[in-house]
Tab-separated table of N, CA and C in Angstrom:
chain	number	residue	atom	x	y	z
A	435	TYR	N	-28.828	49.966	76.504
A	435	TYR	CA	-27.895	49.094	75.819
A	435	TYR	C	-27.317	49.917	75.013
A	436	LEU	N	-25.741	50.027	75.422
A	436	LEU	CA	-24.985	49.909	74.435
A	436	LEU	C	-24.318	49.540	72.994
A	437	THR	N	-24.056	50.382	72.164
A	437	THR	CA	-23.622	49.139	71.302
A	437	THR	C	-22.018	48.663	71.350
A	438	PRO	N	-22.336	47.186	71.429
A	438	PRO	CA	-20.842	46.390	71.607
A	438	PRO	C	-19.518	47.301	70.831
A	439	GLY	N	-18.606	47.093	71.262
A	439	GLY	CA	-17.139	47.954	70.940
A	439	GLY	C	-16.990	46.974	70.009
A	440	SER	N	-15.744	47.466	68.965
A	440	SER	CA	-15.056	46.524	68.056
A	440	SER	C	-13.633	46.682	67.823
A	441	ILE	N	-13.014	46.412	67.831
A	441	ILE	CA	-11.393	46.606	67.333
A	441	ILE	C	-11.445	46.467	66.053
A	442	SER	N	-10.822	47.376	65.090
A	442	SER	CA	-11.009	47.613	64.058
A	442	SER	C	-9.611	47.145	62.988
A	443	ASN	N	-8.540	47.764	63.764
A	443	ASN	CA	-7.113	47.944	63.761
A	443	ASN	C	-6.293	48.079	64.688
A	444	VAL	N	-4.767	46.782	64.716
A	444	VAL	CA	-4.098	46.799	65.797
A	444	VAL	C	-2.766	46.924	64.630
A	445	PHE	N	-2.128	48.128	64.913
A	445	PHE	CA	-0.739	48.552	64.213
A	445	PHE	C	0.341	48.603	65.733
A	446	PRO	N	1.624	48.233	65.116
A	446	PRO	CA	1.861	47.190	64.403
A	446	PRO	C	1.069	46.037	64.850
A	447	SER	N	1.030	44.729	63.903
A	447	SER	CA	0.206	43.507	64.347
A	447	SER	C	1.208	42.649	64.904
A	448	SER	N	2.760	42.913	65.240
A	448	SER	CA	3.641	42.058	65.821
A	448	SER	C	4.813	42.724	66.111
A	449	GLY	N	5.455	42.671	67.206
A	449	GLY	CA	6.463	43.432	68.095
A	449	GLY	C	7.204	42.075	69.060
A	450	GLN	N	7.715	43.166	69.828
A	450	GLN	CA	8.489	42.567	70.785
A	450	GLN	C	8.313	43.478	72.218
A	451	PHE	N	8.672	42.874	73.179
A	451	PHE	CA	8.978	43.948	74.476
A	451	PHE	C	9.481	45.464	74.108
A	452	GLY	N	8.727	46.407	74.362
A	452	GLY	CA	8.532	47.543	74.082
A	452	GLY	C	7.834	48.147	73.005
A	453	THR	N	7.303	47.589	72.216
A	453	THR	CA	7.097	47.693	71.045
A	453	THR	C	5.584	48.678	71.202
A	454	ARG	N	5.244	49.601	70.664
A	454	ARG	CA	4.172	50.250	70.781
A	454	ARG	C	3.096	50.176	69.885
A	455	VAL	N	2.120	49.744	70.298
A	455	VAL	CA	0.842	49.354	69.863
A	455	VAL	C	-0.186	50.286	69.857
A	456	THR	N	-1.015	50.609	68.883
A	456	THR	CA	-2.161	51.795	68.520
A	456	THR	C	-3.241	50.324	68.221
A	457	ILE	N	-4.280	50.542	69.357
A	457	ILE	CA	-5.423	49.784	68.906
A	457	ILE	C	-6.472	50.645	68.444
A	458	SER	N	-7.397	50.151	67.124
A	458	SER	CA	-8.079	51.307	66.865
A	458	SER	C	-9.797	50.634	66.841
A	459	GLY	N	-10.384	51.308	66.980
A	459	GLY	CA	-12.173	50.981	66.869
A	459	GLY	C	-13.052	51.699	67.352
A	460	SER	N	-13.846	51.236	67.733
A	460	SER	CA	-15.375	52.431	67.996
A	460	SER	C	-15.944	51.577	69.426
A	461	ASN	N	-16.303	52.818	70.349
A	461	ASN	CA	-16.604	51.990	71.361
A	461	ASN	C	-15.941	51.513	72.518
A	462	LEU	N	-14.409	51.700	72.428
A	462	LEU	CA	-13.571	50.511	73.275
A	462	LEU	C	-13.895	50.733	74.530
A	463	LEU	N	-14.369	51.790	74.853
A	463	LEU	CA	-14.610	52.050	76.072
A	463	LEU	C	-16.068	51.669	76.691
A	464	ALA	N	-16.516	51.145	76.170
A	464	ALA	CA	-18.020	50.474	76.400
A	464	ALA	C	-18.583	51.206	77.095
A	465	GLY	N	-18.787	52.738	77.290
A	465	GLY	CA	-19.638	53.488	78.351
A	465	GLY	C	-18.881	53.384	79.839
A	466	ALA	N	-17.898	52.827	80.301
A	466	ALA	CA	-17.002	52.722	81.157
A	466	ALA	C	-15.908	54.226	81.257
A	467	GLN	N	-15.767	54.330	82.319
A	467	GLN	CA	-14.483	55.541	82.201
A	467	GLN	C	-13.346	55.249	82.036
A	468	ARG	N	-12.019	54.288	82.376
A	468	ARG	CA	-11.436	53.861	81.902
A	468	ARG	C	-10.409	52.408	81.490
A	469	VAL	N	-9.719	52.214	81.125
A	469	VAL	CA	-9.734	50.664	80.371
A	469	VAL	C	-8.715	50.119	81.955
A	470	THR	N	-8.682	48.871	82.230
A	470	THR	CA	-8.063	48.479	83.212
A	470	THR	C	-6.984	47.762	82.659
A	471	SER	N	-7.367	46.915	81.553
A	471	SER	CA	-6.220	46.106	81.166
A	471	SER	C	-6.331	45.674	79.151
A	472	VAL	N	-4.924	45.678	79.344
A	472	VAL	CA	-4.662	45.149	77.428
A	472	VAL	C	-4.009	44.171	77.639
A	473	SER	N	-4.530	42.610	77.107
A	473	SER	CA	-3.553	41.908	76.939
A	473	SER	C	-3.191	41.837	75.431
A	474	LEU	N	-1.876	41.241	74.998
A	474	LEU	CA	-1.380	40.664	74.025
A	474	LEU	C	-0.814	39.624	73.790
A	475	ALA	N	-2.123	38.793	73.122
A	475	ALA	CA	-1.260	37.571	72.706
A	475	ALA	C	-1.279	36.794	74.406
A	476	GLY	N	-2.395	37.378	75.311
A	476	GLY	CA	-2.236	36.749	76.568
A	476	GLY	C	-1.406	37.627	77.698
A	477	VAL	N	-0.623	38.223	77.292
A	477	VAL	CA	0.450	39.008	78.155
A	477	VAL	C	-0.207	40.701	78.508
A	478	ALA	N	0.298	40.614	79.333
A	478	ALA	CA	-0.522	42.075	80.106
A	478	ALA	C	0.662	42.827	79.617
A	479	SER	N	-0.065	44.208	79.110
A	479	SER	CA	0.608	45.427	78.579
A	479	SER	C	0.800	46.564	79.202
A	480	GLN	N	1.404	47.434	78.931
A	480	GLN	CA	1.644	48.704	79.766
A	480	GLN	C	0.092	49.497	79.004
A	481	ILE	N	-0.388	50.361	79.470
A	481	ILE	CA	-1.791	51.210	79.041
A	481	ILE	C	-1.071	52.614	79.147
A	482	LEU	N	-0.741	53.195	77.859
A	482	LEU	CA	-0.577	54.286	77.415
A	482	LEU	C	-0.909	55.595	77.829
A	483	SER	N	-2.372	55.250	77.177
A	483	SER	CA	-3.328	56.393	77.123
A	483	SER	C	-4.487	55.267	76.371
A	484	PHE	N	-5.471	56.408	76.160
A	484	PHE	CA	-7.233	55.463	76.074
A	484	PHE	C	-8.081	56.681	75.559
A	485	ASN	N	-8.987	56.405	74.501
A	485	ASN	CA	-10.108	57.146	74.492
A	485	ASN	C	-11.589	56.188	73.913
A	486	ASP	N	-12.433	56.470	73.440
A	486	ASP	CA	-13.520	56.102	73.021
A	486	ASP	C	-13.017	55.263	71.996
A	487	SER	N	-12.311	55.623	70.806
A	487	SER	CA	-11.660	54.836	69.611
A	487	SER	C	-10.042	54.640	69.048
A	488	VAL	N	-9.259	54.891	70.494
A	488	VAL	CA	-7.761	54.554	70.140
A	488	VAL	C	-7.315	54.153	71.652
A	489	ILE	N	-6.558	53.369	71.768
A	489	ILE	CA	-5.999	52.780	73.043
A	489	ILE	C	-4.421	52.638	72.205
A	490	VAL	N	-4.113	53.368	72.846
A	490	VAL	CA	-2.074	53.093	72.933
A	490	VAL	C	-1.465	52.556	73.916
A	491	VAL	N	-0.565	51.128	73.738
A	491	VAL	CA	-0.261	50.534	74.600
A	491	VAL	C	1.304	50.056	74.186
A	492	ARG	N	2.014	48.998	75.369
A	492	ARG	CA	3.550	49.136	74.993
A	492	ARG	C	3.797	47.453	75.892
A	493	ALA	N	4.253	46.944	74.312
A	493	ALA	CA	4.300	44.962	74.631
A	493	ALA	C	5.246	44.921	75.910
A	494	GLU	N	5.200	44.318	76.962
A	494	GLU	CA	5.312	43.958	78.054
A	494	GLU	C	6.270	42.230	77.567
A	495	PRO	N	7.546	42.362	78.070
A	495	PRO	CA	7.852	40.976	77.775
A	495	PRO	C	7.198	39.484	77.923
A	496	ALA	N	7.253	38.681	76.810
A	496	ALA	CA	6.241	37.478	76.561
A	496	ALA	C	7.473	36.575	77.063
A	497	HIS	N	7.423	35.865	78.422
A	497	HIS	CA	7.839	34.785	78.630
A	497	HIS	C	7.343	33.265	78.267
A	498	VAL	N	6.599	33.522	77.260
A	498	VAL	CA	6.329	32.146	76.513
A	498	VAL	C	6.438	31.824	75.392
A	499	GLY	N	7.270	32.008	74.656
A	499	GLY	CA	8.115	31.415	73.348
A	499	GLY	C	7.711	32.421	72.346
A	500	LEU	N	8.240	32.503	71.177
A	500	LEU	CA	8.065	33.369	70.188
A	500	LEU	C	7.695	33.360	69.442
A	501	GLY	N	7.223	33.913	68.246
A	501	GLY	CA	6.041	33.684	67.475
A	501	GLY	C	4.962	33.216	68.253
A	502	LEU	N	4.153	33.270	69.635
A	502	LEU	CA	3.018	33.577	70.160
A	502	LEU	C	2.374	34.132	69.244
A	503	THR	N	1.055	33.830	68.690
A	503	THR	CA	-0.134	34.726	68.486
A	503	THR	C	-1.188	34.226	68.922
A	504	GLY	N	-1.796	35.229	69.265
A	504	GLY	CA	-3.156	35.663	69.901
A	504	GLY	C	-4.136	36.459	69.713
A	505	SER	N	-4.968	36.650	70.872
A	505	SER	CA	-5.924	38.128	71.020
A	505	SER	C	-5.108	38.892	71.323
A	506	VAL	N	-5.952	40.317	71.422
A	506	VAL	CA	-5.825	41.746	71.727
A	506	VAL	C	-6.936	41.849	72.891
A	507	HIS	N	-6.931	41.638	73.909
A	507	HIS	CA	-7.865	41.566	75.000
A	507	HIS	C	-8.233	42.830	75.711
A	508	ILE	N	-9.206	43.542	75.586
A	508	ILE	CA	-9.057	45.192	76.252
A	508	ILE	C	-10.468	44.657	77.403
A	509	VAL	N	-10.191	45.126	78.892
A	509	VAL	CA	-11.057	45.134	79.784
A	509	VAL	C	-10.914	46.320	80.300
A	510	VAL	N	-12.157	46.732	80.584
A	510	VAL	CA	-12.302	48.282	81.068
A	510	VAL	C	-12.893	48.434	82.701
A	511	SER	N	-12.918	49.543	82.849
A	511	SER	CA	-13.796	49.542	84.663
A	511	SER	C	-14.884	48.797	85.120
A	512	SER	N	-15.951	49.198	83.765
A	512	SER	CA	-17.328	48.370	84.032
A	512	SER	C	-17.096	46.950	84.153
A	513	GLU	N	-15.765	45.888	83.930
A	513	GLU	CA	-15.393	44.768	83.469
A	513	GLU	C	-16.324	44.048	82.297
A	514	ALA	N	-16.489	45.284	81.020
A	514	ALA	CA	-16.783	44.813	80.117
A	514	ALA	C	-15.418	44.543	78.881
A	515	PHE	N	-15.605	43.816	78.104
A	515	PHE	CA	-14.220	43.457	77.583
A	515	PHE	C	-14.501	43.550	75.794
A	516	ILE	N	-13.792	43.500	74.904
A	516	ILE	CA	-13.646	43.675	74.036
A	516	ILE	C	-12.761	42.350	73.190
A	517	THR	N	-12.694	42.067	72.029
A	517	THR	CA	-11.564	40.959	71.798
A	517	THR	C	-11.412	40.801	70.785
A	518	ALA	N	-10.147	40.922	70.010
A	518	ALA	CA	-9.873	40.521	68.387
A	518	ALA	C	-8.987	39.472	68.109
A	519	ASN	N	-9.578	38.609	67.650
A	519	ASN	CA	-8.855	37.401	68.047
A	519	ASN	C	-7.706	37.194	66.752
A	520	ASN	N	-6.748	36.662	66.981
A	520	ASN	CA	-5.322	36.015	66.632
A	520	ASN	C	-4.653	37.642	65.742
A	521	SER	N	-4.921	38.774	66.465
A	521	SER	CA	-4.043	40.029	66.188
A	521	SER	C	-3.433	40.455	66.281
A	522	TRP	N	-2.312	39.866	67.079
A	522	TRP	CA	-1.368	40.632	67.737
A	522	TRP	C	-0.310	38.985	67.658
A	523	THR	N	1.160	38.994	67.403
A	523	THR	CA	2.330	37.988	67.395
A	523	THR	C	3.315	38.598	67.821
A	524	TYR	N	3.875	38.100	69.239
A	524	TYR	CA	5.417	38.117	69.743
A	524	TYR	C	6.366	37.749	68.746
A	525	VAL	N	7.612	38.719	68.473
A	525	VAL	CA	8.667	38.202	67.532
A	525	VAL	C	9.836	38.375	67.888
A	526	GLU	N	10.808	37.544	67.611
A	526	GLU	CA	12.068	37.355	68.270
A	526	GLU	C	12.836	38.721	68.601
A	527	ALA	N	13.510	39.201	69.956
A	527	ALA	CA	13.986	40.481	70.029
A	527	ALA	C	15.301	40.299	69.353
A	528	GLY	N	15.266	41.505	68.595
A	528	GLY	CA	16.805	41.702	67.656
A	528	GLY	C	18.106	41.630	68.657
A	529	ASP	N	19.288	41.581	68.017
A	529	ASP	CA	20.278	41.121	68.268
A	529	ASP	C	21.466	42.097	67.355
A	530	ILE	N	22.174	42.575	68.291
A	530	ILE	CA	23.298	43.351	67.403
A	530	ILE	C	24.311	42.873	67.537
A	531	ASP	N	25.436	42.258	66.188
A	531	ASP	CA	26.463	41.536	65.945
A	531	ASP	C	27.444	42.887	66.050
A	532	SER	N	27.598	43.619	65.242
A	532	SER	CA	28.279	44.283	65.427
A	532	SER	C	28.445	46.210	65.303
A	533	VAL	N	29.418	46.784	65.778
A	533	VAL	CA	28.876	48.300	65.838
A	533	VAL	C	30.314	48.983	64.814
A	534	THR	N	30.644	49.344	63.729
A	534	THR	CA	31.669	49.974	63.267
A	534	THR	C	31.346	51.479	62.582
A	535	PRO	N	32.236	51.930	62.792
A	535	PRO	CA	33.395	51.785	64.211
A	535	PRO	C	32.813	51.784	65.692
A	536	GLY	N	33.726	51.352	66.154
A	536	GLY	CA	33.253	51.222	67.778
A	536	GLY	C	33.541	52.581	68.146
A	537	ARG	N	34.239	53.733	67.879
A	537	ARG	CA	34.292	55.019	68.146
A	537	ARG	C	34.356	56.198	67.460
A	538	GLY	N	34.236	56.939	67.738
A	538	GLY	CA	33.992	58.151	66.840
A	538	GLY	C	33.489	59.823	67.566
A	539	GLN	N	33.241	60.441	66.643
A	539	GLN	CA	32.688	61.675	67.021
A	539	GLN	C	31.515	62.473	66.431
A	540	ASP	N	31.217	63.877	66.323
A	540	ASP	CA	29.998	64.214	65.391
A	540	ASP	C	30.279	63.812	64.074
A	541	SER	N	29.069	63.785	63.839
A	541	SER	CA	28.667	63.245	62.122
A	541	SER	C	29.481	61.823	61.828
A	542	THR	N	29.971	61.161	62.616
A	542	THR	CA	30.321	60.037	62.484
A	542	THR	C	29.255	59.072	61.775
A	543	VAL	N	29.383	58.306	60.303
A	543	VAL	CA	29.197	57.194	60.125
A	543	VAL	C	29.374	55.612	60.864
A	544	VAL	N	28.008	55.249	61.320
A	544	VAL	CA	28.286	54.323	61.880
A	544	VAL	C	27.184	53.145	61.121
A	545	ASP	N	28.171	52.030	61.141
A	545	ASP	CA	27.191	50.735	60.342
A	545	ASP	C	26.665	49.822	61.736
A	546	ILE	N	25.767	49.176	61.688
A	546	ILE	CA	25.349	48.492	62.889
A	546	ILE	C	24.877	47.156	62.156
A	547	THR	N	25.301	45.791	62.662
A	547	THR	CA	24.549	44.699	61.822
A	547	THR	C	24.191	44.144	62.602
A	548	GLY	N	23.243	43.266	62.696
A	548	GLY	CA	22.614	42.153	63.431
A	548	GLY	C	21.606	41.227	63.079
A	549	SER	N	20.499	41.261	63.508
A	549	SER	CA	19.298	40.339	63.077
A	549	SER	C	18.237	40.810	63.861
A	550	ASN	N	17.040	40.910	62.852
A	550	ASN	CA	15.758	40.599	63.416
A	550	ASN	C	15.923	42.407	63.924
A	551	MET	N	16.676	43.228	63.617
A	551	MET	CA	16.880	44.600	64.265
A	551	MET	C	15.691	46.232	63.855
A	552	LEU	N	14.511	45.583	63.160
A	552	LEU	CA	13.406	45.984	62.936
A	552	LEU	C	12.384	45.329	64.499
A	553	GLY	N	12.753	44.393	65.014
A	553	GLY	CA	11.750	43.999	65.713
A	553	GLY	C	10.327	43.728	65.394
A	554	GLY	N	9.754	43.281	64.164
A	554	GLY	CA	8.112	43.043	63.344
A	554	GLY	C	7.965	44.388	62.929
A	555	GLY	N	8.908	45.194	62.908
A	555	GLY	CA	8.496	46.693	62.493
A	555	GLY	C	8.453	47.353	61.564
A	556	LEU	N	8.075	48.145	61.168
A	556	LEU	CA	8.357	48.552	59.339
A	556	LEU	C	9.486	49.521	59.277
A	557	SER	N	9.837	50.490	60.627
A	557	SER	CA	11.183	51.332	60.838
A	557	SER	C	11.612	51.492	61.964
A	558	LEU	N	12.378	52.056	62.121
A	558	LEU	CA	13.313	52.401	63.738
A	558	LEU	C	12.495	53.639	63.783
A	559	ALA	N	12.245	54.146	65.071
A	559	ALA	CA	11.486	55.247	66.108
A	559	ALA	C	12.949	55.782	66.100
A	560	ARG	N	14.078	55.083	67.090
A	560	ARG	CA	15.262	56.300	67.621
A	560	ARG	C	16.228	55.068	67.925
A	561	VAL	N	17.508	55.492	67.739
A	561	VAL	CA	18.537	54.866	67.729
A	561	VAL	C	19.158	55.754	68.706
A	562	THR	N	20.225	54.811	69.862
A	562	THR	CA	21.167	55.543	70.432
A	562	THR	C	22.378	55.233	70.804
A	563	LEU	N	23.925	56.014	70.504
A	563	LEU	CA	25.002	54.994	70.415
A	563	LEU	C	25.482	56.093	72.187
A	564	ALA	N	25.545	55.303	72.907
A	564	ALA	CA	26.433	55.417	74.338
A	564	ALA	C	25.392	56.398	75.276
A	565	GLY	N	23.737	55.924	75.035
A	565	GLY	CA	22.992	56.988	75.337
A	565	GLY	C	22.671	57.987	74.755
A	566	VAL	N	23.528	58.735	73.621
A	566	VAL	CA	23.127	59.813	72.844
A	566	VAL	C	22.276	59.389	71.962
A	567	PRO	N	21.132	59.786	71.535
A	567	PRO	CA	20.283	59.490	70.140
A	567	PRO	C	21.202	60.306	68.932
A	568	VAL	N	21.019	59.631	68.121
A	568	VAL	CA	22.255	59.650	66.493
A	568	VAL	C	21.196	61.137	65.795
A	569	ARG	N	22.233	61.413	65.154
A	569	ARG	CA	21.521	62.645	63.990
A	569	ARG	C	20.306	62.262	63.445
A	570	SER	N	21.016	61.016	62.945
A	570	SER	CA	20.001	60.730	61.384
A	570	SER	C	20.000	59.282	61.820
A	571	ILE	N	19.172	58.721	60.837
A	571	ILE	CA	18.686	57.377	60.784
A	571	ILE	C	19.169	57.470	59.255
A	572	GLU	N	20.043	56.676	58.864
A	572	GLU	CA	20.064	56.602	56.952
A	572	GLU	C	19.344	56.107	56.080
A	573	TYR	N	19.773	54.507	57.320
A	573	TYR	CA	19.217	53.057	56.202
A	573	TYR	C	18.982	52.158	57.445
A	574	ALA	N	17.983	51.854	57.013
A	574	ALA	CA	17.661	50.320	58.428
A	574	ALA	C	16.631	49.220	57.843
A	575	ASN	N	17.641	48.142	57.951
A	575	ASN	CA	16.311	46.806	57.793
A	575	ASN	C	16.899	45.939	58.878
A	576	ASN	N	16.678	44.455	58.937
A	576	ASN	CA	16.345	43.737	59.705
A	576	ASN	C	17.790	43.553	59.387
A	577	THR	N	18.465	43.732	58.913
A	577	THR	CA	20.046	42.979	59.367
A	577	THR	C	21.368	44.408	59.406
A	578	HIS	N	20.841	45.348	58.797
A	578	HIS	CA	21.879	46.078	58.767
A	578	HIS	C	20.949	48.025	59.122
A	579	VAL	N	21.639	48.807	59.948
A	579	VAL	CA	21.444	50.215	60.375
A	579	VAL	C	22.394	50.870	60.132
A	580	ARG	N	22.238	52.150	59.321
A	580	ARG	CA	23.417	52.883	59.152
A	580	ARG	C	22.897	54.327	60.100
A	581	VAL	N	23.888	55.018	60.598
A	581	VAL	CA	23.042	55.766	60.929
A	581	VAL	C	24.346	57.240	61.316
A	582	VAL	N	24.097	58.387	61.606
A	582	VAL	CA	25.188	59.655	61.711
A	582	VAL	C	25.327	59.910	63.212
A	583	ALA	N	26.199	59.569	63.557
A	583	ALA	CA	26.520	60.071	65.477
A	583	ALA	C	25.890	61.755	65.559
A	584	GLU	N	25.376	61.944	66.737
A	584	GLU	CA	25.692	63.130	67.607
A	584	GLU	C	26.632	63.634	68.337
A	585	SER	N	27.157	64.720	68.633
A	585	SER	CA	28.040	65.083	69.448
A	585	SER	C	27.419	64.999	71.090
């Protein structure tokens, strides 16, 4: 018999559609070759990578109401499973109210205001303006983001 797998950390523990979630633990594959599914609060997620100690997934849309808290549930190819109860919460998607200025050029400082703009996370990974990645993120919180445009 194998030592049962265990989940030691889920980071971040909350997010929305598109949030990249890292699940850490031990014996996560439970002797199997691959992970077949991972659910966050009962919602299937996209598996990005896995090994016996770390599984990385992307949260899929939750059509069940925001603020939903539930288990992280891993199933592997041998049909063994590991669960961490009450370890993931879906949060409300962010909303952009304004972008100022509405046009600019290289090095233009742009202020973006809205709500829940960090999406349950601690920081922003990337911002694009008209599909172009910004040069830098100068400041970011849940209601205000300041970036410098790239050409």
